[in-house]
PDB file of C-alpha atoms in Angstrom:
ATOM      1  CA  UNK G   1      -3.428  28.300   4.074  1.00 67.00           C
ATOM      2  CA  UNK G   2      -4.737  28.019   0.260  1.00 82.00           C
ATOM      3  CA  UNK G   3      -3.073  24.784  -1.447  1.00 84.00           C
ATOM      4  CA  UNK G   4      -2.293  26.303  -4.838  1.00 86.00           C
ATOM      5  CA  UNK G   5      -1.021  24.076  -7.956  1.00 86.00           C
ATOM      6  CA  UNK G   6       2.369  25.659  -7.071  1.00 90.00           C
ATOM      7  CA  UNK G   7       2.638  24.296  -3.687  1.00 91.00           C
ATOM      8  CA  UNK G   8       1.450  20.945  -5.447  1.00 91.00           C
ATOM      9  CA  UNK G   9       4.159  20.641  -7.757  1.00 92.00           C
ATOM     10  CA  UNK G  10       7.228  22.028  -5.550  1.00 93.00           C
ATOM     11  CA  UNK G  11       5.687  18.849  -3.344  1.00 92.00           C
ATOM     12  CA  UNK G  12       5.708  16.592  -6.579  1.00 92.00           C
ATOM     13  CA  UNK G  13       9.143  17.790  -7.354  1.00 92.00           C
ATOM     14  CA  UNK G  14      10.131  17.182  -3.230  1.00 92.00           C
ATOM     15  CA  UNK G  15       8.348  13.656  -3.597  1.00 89.00           C
ATOM     16  CA  UNK G  16      10.337  12.819  -6.468  1.00 90.00           C
ATOM     17  CA  UNK G  17      13.699  13.601  -4.931  1.00 89.00           C
ATOM     18  CA  UNK G  18      12.556  11.209  -1.878  1.00 83.00           C
ATOM     19  CA  UNK G  19      11.473  13.783   0.536  1.00 83.00           C
ATOM     20  CA  UNK G  20       8.958  11.699   2.745  1.00 81.00           C
ATOM     21  CA  UNK G  21       7.280  14.917   3.909  1.00 84.00           C
ATOM     22  CA  UNK G  22       6.229  16.207   0.778  1.00 88.00           C
ATOM     23  CA  UNK G  23       5.161  12.375  -0.314  1.00 86.00           C
ATOM     24  CA  UNK G  24       2.679  12.701   2.957  1.00 83.00           C
ATOM     25  CA  UNK G  25       1.472  16.025   2.084  1.00 89.00           C
ATOM     26  CA  UNK G  26       0.619  14.246  -1.823  1.00 91.00           C
ATOM     27  CA  UNK G  27      -1.049  11.650   0.206  1.00 87.00           C
ATOM     28  CA  UNK G  28      -3.086  13.936   2.369  1.00 85.00           C
ATOM     29  CA  UNK G  29      -4.065  16.211   0.029  1.00 91.00           C
ATOM     30  CA  UNK G  30      -5.274  13.478  -2.687  1.00 92.00           C
ATOM     31  CA  UNK G  31      -6.813  10.634  -0.494  1.00 90.00           C
ATOM     32  CA  UNK G  32     -10.297  11.509  -0.218  1.00 91.00           C
ATOM     33  CA  UNK G  33     -10.530  11.824  -4.116  1.00 93.00           C
ATOM     34  CA  UNK G  34      -8.959   8.784  -4.624  1.00 93.00           C
ATOM     35  CA  UNK G  35     -11.001   7.015  -2.129  1.00 91.00           C
ATOM     36  CA  UNK G  36     -13.963   8.576  -2.665  1.00 92.00           C
ATOM     37  CA  UNK G  37     -13.311   7.470  -6.780  1.00 93.00           C
ATOM     38  CA  UNK G  38     -12.600   3.969  -5.963  1.00 92.00           C
ATOM     39  CA  UNK G  39     -15.474   3.752  -3.025  1.00 91.00           C
ATOM     40  CA  UNK G  40     -17.455   4.099  -5.884  1.00 93.00           C
ATOM     41  CA  UNK G  41     -16.366   1.855  -8.020  1.00 92.00           C
ATOM     42  CA  UNK G  42     -16.423  -1.094  -5.738  1.00 90.00           C
ATOM     43  CA  UNK G  43     -18.797  -0.032  -3.194  1.00 89.00           C
ATOM     44  CA  UNK G  44     -16.973  -1.473  -0.494  1.00 87.00           C
ATOM     45  CA  UNK G  45     -15.169   0.345   1.886  1.00 86.00           C
ATOM     46  CA  UNK G  46     -12.561  -1.843   2.628  1.00 82.00           C
ATOM     47  CA  UNK G  47     -11.488  -2.734  -0.836  1.00 86.00           C
ATOM     48  CA  UNK G  48     -11.788   0.808  -1.753  1.00 88.00           C
ATOM     49  CA  UNK G  49      -9.128   1.419   1.368  1.00 86.00           C
ATOM     50  CA  UNK G  50      -6.813  -1.335   0.592  1.00 86.00           C
ATOM     51  CA  UNK G  51      -6.553   0.005  -2.996  1.00 90.00           C
ATOM     52  CA  UNK G  52      -6.100   3.573  -2.121  1.00 89.00           C
ATOM     53  CA  UNK G  53      -3.224   2.256   0.197  1.00 88.00           C
ATOM     54  CA  UNK G  54      -1.712  -0.121  -2.601  1.00 87.00           C
ATOM     55  CA  UNK G  55      -1.927   3.191  -5.089  1.00 91.00           C
ATOM     56  CA  UNK G  56      -0.247   5.425  -3.177  1.00 89.00           C
ATOM     57  CA  UNK G  57       2.737   2.903  -2.345  1.00 86.00           C
ATOM     58  CA  UNK G  58       3.003   2.279  -6.294  1.00 87.00           C
ATOM     59  CA  UNK G  59       2.843   6.041  -6.662  1.00 89.00           C
ATOM     60  CA  UNK G  60       5.556   6.668  -4.486  1.00 87.00           C
ATOM     61  CA  UNK G  61       7.826   3.705  -5.985  1.00 84.00           C
ATOM     62  CA  UNK G  62       7.413   5.208  -9.308  1.00 88.00           C
ATOM     63  CA  UNK G  63       6.828   8.866  -8.791  1.00 89.00           C
ATOM     64  CA  UNK G  64       9.989   8.977 -10.875  1.00 89.00           C
ATOM     65  CA  UNK G  65       7.746   8.209 -14.076  1.00 90.00           C
ATOM     66  CA  UNK G  66       5.265  10.662 -13.372  1.00 90.00           C
ATOM     67  CA  UNK G  67       4.905  12.843 -16.249  1.00 87.00           C
ATOM     68  CA  UNK G  68       4.153  16.931 -14.989  1.00 83.00           C
ATOM     69  CA  UNK G  69       1.976  17.403 -18.855  1.00 83.00           C
ATOM     70  CA  UNK G  70      -0.660  15.542 -16.806  1.00 85.00           C
ATOM     71  CA  UNK G  71      -2.352  16.575 -13.691  1.00 89.00           C
ATOM     72  CA  UNK G  72      -1.055  14.323 -10.667  1.00 92.00           C
ATOM     73  CA  UNK G  73      -4.718  13.173  -9.570  1.00 91.00           C
ATOM     74  CA  UNK G  74      -5.152  11.822 -13.259  1.00 90.00           C
ATOM     75  CA  UNK G  75      -1.902   9.915 -12.564  1.00 92.00           C
ATOM     76  CA  UNK G  76      -3.204   8.435  -9.327  1.00 93.00           C
ATOM     77  CA  UNK G  77      -6.615   7.498 -10.284  1.00 92.00           C
ATOM     78  CA  UNK G  78      -5.013   5.840 -13.504  1.00 92.00           C
ATOM     79  CA  UNK G  79      -2.859   3.862 -10.923  1.00 93.00           C
ATOM     80  CA  UNK G  80      -5.751   3.151  -8.670  1.00 92.00           C
ATOM     81  CA  UNK G  81      -7.855   1.822 -11.601  1.00 92.00           C
ATOM     82  CA  UNK G  82      -4.958  -0.539 -12.437  1.00 91.00           C
ATOM     83  CA  UNK G  83      -4.570  -1.555  -8.693  1.00 90.00           C
ATOM     84  CA  UNK G  84      -8.497  -2.209  -9.170  1.00 91.00           C
ATOM     85  CA  UNK G  85      -8.175  -4.539 -11.820  1.00 89.00           C
ATOM     86  CA  UNK G  86      -5.551  -6.374 -10.268  1.00 86.00           C
ATOM     87  CA  UNK G  87      -7.625  -7.207  -7.090  1.00 82.00           C
ATOM     88  CA  UNK G  88     -10.707  -8.194  -9.177  1.00 85.00           C
ATOM     89  CA  UNK G  89      -8.337 -10.361 -11.053  1.00 83.00           C
ATOM     90  CA  UNK G  90      -7.295 -11.930  -7.868  1.00 79.00           C
ATOM     91  CA  UNK G  91     -10.856 -12.391  -6.353  1.00 75.00           C
ATOM     92  CA  UNK G  92     -11.725 -13.851  -9.467  1.00 72.00           C
ATOM     93  CA  UNK G  93      -9.096 -16.571  -9.605  1.00 68.00           C
ATOM     94  CA  UNK G  94     -10.431 -17.403  -5.733  1.00 62.00           C
ATOM     95  CA  UNK G  95     -13.796 -17.855  -7.027  1.00 59.00           C
ATOM     96  CA  UNK G  96     -14.464 -22.083  -6.935  1.00 53.00           C
ATOM     97  CA  UNK G  97     -18.035 -23.402  -8.501  1.00 46.00           C
ATOM     98  CA  UNK G  98     -19.222 -26.409  -6.299  1.00 44.00           C
ATOM     99  CA  UNK G  99     -22.192 -28.298  -6.468  1.00 45.00           C
ATOM    100  CA  UNK G 100     -24.195 -28.737  -3.389  1.00 46.00           C
ATOM    101  CA  UNK G 101     -26.396 -31.987  -2.725  1.00 46.00           C
ATOM    102  CA  UNK G 102     -29.375 -30.258  -4.297  1.00 47.00           C
ATOM    103  CA  UNK G 103     -26.994 -30.275  -7.728  1.00 44.00           C
ATOM    104  CA  UNK G 104     -27.261 -26.291  -7.164  1.00 43.00           C
ATOM    105  CA  UNK G 105     -24.529 -24.673  -8.451  1.00 42.00           C
ATOM    106  CA  UNK G 106     -23.211 -22.379  -5.773  1.00 43.00           C
ATOM    107  CA  UNK G 107     -20.012 -20.138  -5.924  1.00 40.00           C
ATOM    108  CA  UNK G 108     -18.136 -19.565  -2.768  1.00 42.00           C
ATOM    109  CA  UNK G 109     -15.682 -17.357  -2.011  1.00 42.00           C
ATOM    110  CA  UNK G 110     -12.268 -19.305  -0.813  1.00 42.00           C
ATOM    111  CA  UNK G 111     -10.680 -16.052   0.781  1.00 44.00           C
ATOM    112  CA  UNK G 112      -6.875 -16.423  -0.326  1.00 48.00           C
ATOM    113  CA  UNK G 113      -4.866 -16.250   2.539  1.00 51.00           C
ATOM    114  CA  UNK G 114      -1.522 -17.000   0.503  1.00 58.00           C
ATOM    115  CA  UNK G 115       1.171 -14.321   2.042  1.00 59.00           C
ATOM    116  CA  UNK G 116       2.756 -11.477  -0.689  1.00 63.00           C
ATOM    117  CA  UNK G 117       5.810 -12.404  -2.326  1.00 62.00           C
ATOM    118  CA  UNK G 118       7.335 -10.167   0.072  1.00 62.00           C
ATOM    119  CA  UNK G 119       6.039 -12.096   3.173  1.00 61.00           C
ATOM    120  CA  UNK G 120       7.788 -15.428   2.045  1.00 61.00           C
ATOM    121  CA  UNK G 121      10.756 -13.769   1.716  1.00 59.00           C
ATOM    122  CA  UNK G 122      10.848 -12.208   5.274  1.00 57.00           C
ATOM    123  CA  UNK G 123       9.539 -15.453   6.254  1.00 56.00           C
ATOM    124  CA  UNK G 124      12.564 -17.396   4.734  1.00 57.00           C
ATOM    125  CA  UNK G 125      15.151 -15.832   6.618  1.00 52.00           C
ATOM    126  CA  UNK G 126      16.009 -17.025   9.627  1.00 64.00           C
ATOM    127  CA  UNK G 127      15.817 -14.229  12.783  1.00 65.00           C
ATOM    128  CA  UNK G 128      19.475 -12.643  13.082  1.00 68.00           C
ATOM    129  CA  UNK G 129      19.734 -12.408   9.392  1.00 77.00           C
ATOM    130  CA  UNK G 130      16.626 -11.045   9.039  1.00 77.00           C
ATOM    131  CA  UNK G 131      17.457  -8.745  12.289  1.00 81.00           C
ATOM    132  CA  UNK G 132      20.307  -7.119  10.633  1.00 83.00           C
ATOM    133  CA  UNK G 133      18.125  -6.690   6.701  1.00 85.00           C
ATOM    134  CA  UNK G 134      16.303  -4.641   9.250  1.00 86.00           C
ATOM    135  CA  UNK G 135      18.887  -2.681   9.982  1.00 89.00           C
ATOM    136  CA  UNK G 136      19.896  -1.769   6.711  1.00 90.00           C
ATOM    137  CA  UNK G 137      16.223   0.094   6.761  1.00 89.00           C
ATOM    138  CA  UNK G 138      16.037   4.004   7.622  1.00 88.00           C
ATOM    139  CA  UNK G 139      15.053   3.985  11.281  1.00 89.00           C
ATOM    140  CA  UNK G 140      10.920   4.794  10.448  1.00 87.00           C
ATOM    141  CA  UNK G 141      10.701   1.809   8.593  1.00 89.00           C
ATOM    142  CA  UNK G 142      12.752  -0.405  11.283  1.00 90.00           C
ATOM    143  CA  UNK G 143      10.127   1.102  13.657  1.00 92.00           C
ATOM    144  CA  UNK G 144       6.719   0.108  11.944  1.00 91.00           C
ATOM    145  CA  UNK G 145       8.572  -3.449  11.058  1.00 88.00           C
ATOM    146  CA  UNK G 146       9.266  -3.882  14.888  1.00 88.00           C
ATOM    147  CA  UNK G 147       5.889  -2.863  15.846  1.00 89.00           C
ATOM    148  CA  UNK G 148       3.808  -4.478  13.561  1.00 86.00           C
ATOM    149  CA  UNK G 149       5.889  -7.904  13.574  1.00 82.00           C
ATOM    150  CA  UNK G 150       7.703  -8.085  16.709  1.00 82.00           C
ATOM    151  CA  UNK G 151       5.430  -6.218  19.249  1.00 83.00           C
ATOM    152  CA  UNK G 152       2.431  -7.857  16.984  1.00 85.00           C
ATOM    153  CA  UNK G 153       0.751  -3.745  17.169  1.00 86.00           C
ATOM    154  CA  UNK G 154      -2.292  -3.415  15.448  1.00 86.00           C
ATOM    155  CA  UNK G 155      -2.478  -0.655  12.592  1.00 85.00           C
ATOM    156  CA  UNK G 156      -4.573   1.717  14.963  1.00 87.00           C
ATOM    157  CA  UNK G 157      -2.246   0.925  18.012  1.00 91.00           C
ATOM    158  CA  UNK G 158       1.230   2.204  15.534  1.00 91.00           C
ATOM    159  CA  UNK G 159      -0.811   5.435  14.299  1.00 89.00           C
ATOM    160  CA  UNK G 160      -1.350   6.188  17.996  1.00 92.00           C
ATOM    161  CA  UNK G 161       2.169   5.396  19.336  1.00 92.00           C
ATOM    162  CA  UNK G 162       3.313   7.400  16.197  1.00 91.00           C
ATOM    163  CA  UNK G 163       1.072   9.987  16.450  1.00 90.00           C
ATOM    164  CA  UNK G 164       0.507   9.526  12.873  1.00 85.00           C
ATOM    165  CA  UNK G 165      -2.521   9.249  10.602  1.00 84.00           C
ATOM    166  CA  UNK G 166      -3.849   5.540  10.267  1.00 83.00           C
ATOM    167  CA  UNK G 167      -3.308   5.544   5.948  1.00 79.00           C
ATOM    168  CA  UNK G 168       0.504   6.736   6.703  1.00 83.00           C
ATOM    169  CA  UNK G 169       1.337   3.747   9.072  1.00 87.00           C
ATOM    170  CA  UNK G 170       0.323   1.456   6.580  1.00 85.00           C
ATOM    171  CA  UNK G 171       2.121   2.775   3.653  1.00 85.00           C
ATOM    172  CA  UNK G 172       4.629   3.153   5.622  1.00 86.00           C
ATOM    173  CA  UNK G 173       4.746  -0.217   6.748  1.00 86.00           C
ATOM    174  CA  UNK G 174       4.305  -0.900   3.059  1.00 84.00           C
ATOM    175  CA  UNK G 175       7.162   0.354   1.272  1.00 83.00           C
ATOM    176  CA  UNK G 176       9.157  -1.033   4.546  1.00 86.00           C
ATOM    177  CA  UNK G 177       8.238  -4.610   4.015  1.00 85.00           C
ATOM    178  CA  UNK G 178       8.991  -4.107  -0.139  1.00 82.00           C
ATOM    179  CA  UNK G 179      11.898  -2.383   0.905  1.00 84.00           C
ATOM    180  CA  UNK G 180      13.126  -5.481   3.301  1.00 84.00           C
ATOM    181  CA  UNK G 181      12.036  -7.971   0.704  1.00 81.00           C
ATOM    182  CA  UNK G 182      14.186  -6.368  -1.529  1.00 83.00           C
ATOM    183  CA  UNK G 183      17.221  -6.330   0.886  1.00 84.00           C
ATOM    184  CA  UNK G 184      16.453 -10.171   1.867  1.00 81.00           C
ATOM    185  CA  UNK G 185      16.498 -10.826  -2.442  1.00 80.00           C
ATOM    186  CA  UNK G 186      19.900  -9.238  -3.174  1.00 82.00           C
ATOM    187  CA  UNK G 187      21.311 -11.370  -0.148  1.00 74.00           C
ATOM    188  CA  UNK G 188      20.543 -14.409  -2.165  1.00 64.00           C
TER     189      UNK G 188
END
C-alpha cells in the first residue's frame, strides 16, 4: 500500500484526537528520516536515538500545536533541533576543567546522573501512594511502568514481551513517566 499525503494527514488528525495507533503510524513513518537527520548532526548513534525519542515524545505532547500549513516532517525536525540544542547545553554544563600534575588543562566529562524532574517526583512518593497514582494511568502505561520499575526489565525485554518495536517502548515509557509525574504533582 502506497502511503499518500492524505493518509498522513488523516493520521495526524487522528493523533490530534489522542489516537495512539495513528501516532505510532507517524512515529514509524518518520522515525528513519528524523533519526538520519540527527545522526548526521550528532555523529553519535546513542545521542541521535535519545534525541529522536525525546522529539517524538514532545511531538505527541504538543501535537495540538502542529500547524498544517507546514510539513509534518519539518515540524518534527524543528523539535529535534531544539532537543539537540538542549542536549548540547546540558553536556556543556557538565564539563569541568581541571589541572593535572603537569599543569596541563584537561577536560573531564562528568556524566550527569541527576534524576529528571519526573524521576524525583516518582521517587518521593511512598509505595502505596505511588501505586494509587499508577492506577490512574491507562493500562498500557501502567504496564510499562510496572515492567520497567517493578520487574526491572530492560527496554529490549519489554519490547519482546509486548511484541512492539523498541522505539515505541521507549516513547511509551517516557510518556507514562510524564503522565505519572503530572498525577503526582496534582496530589501535592
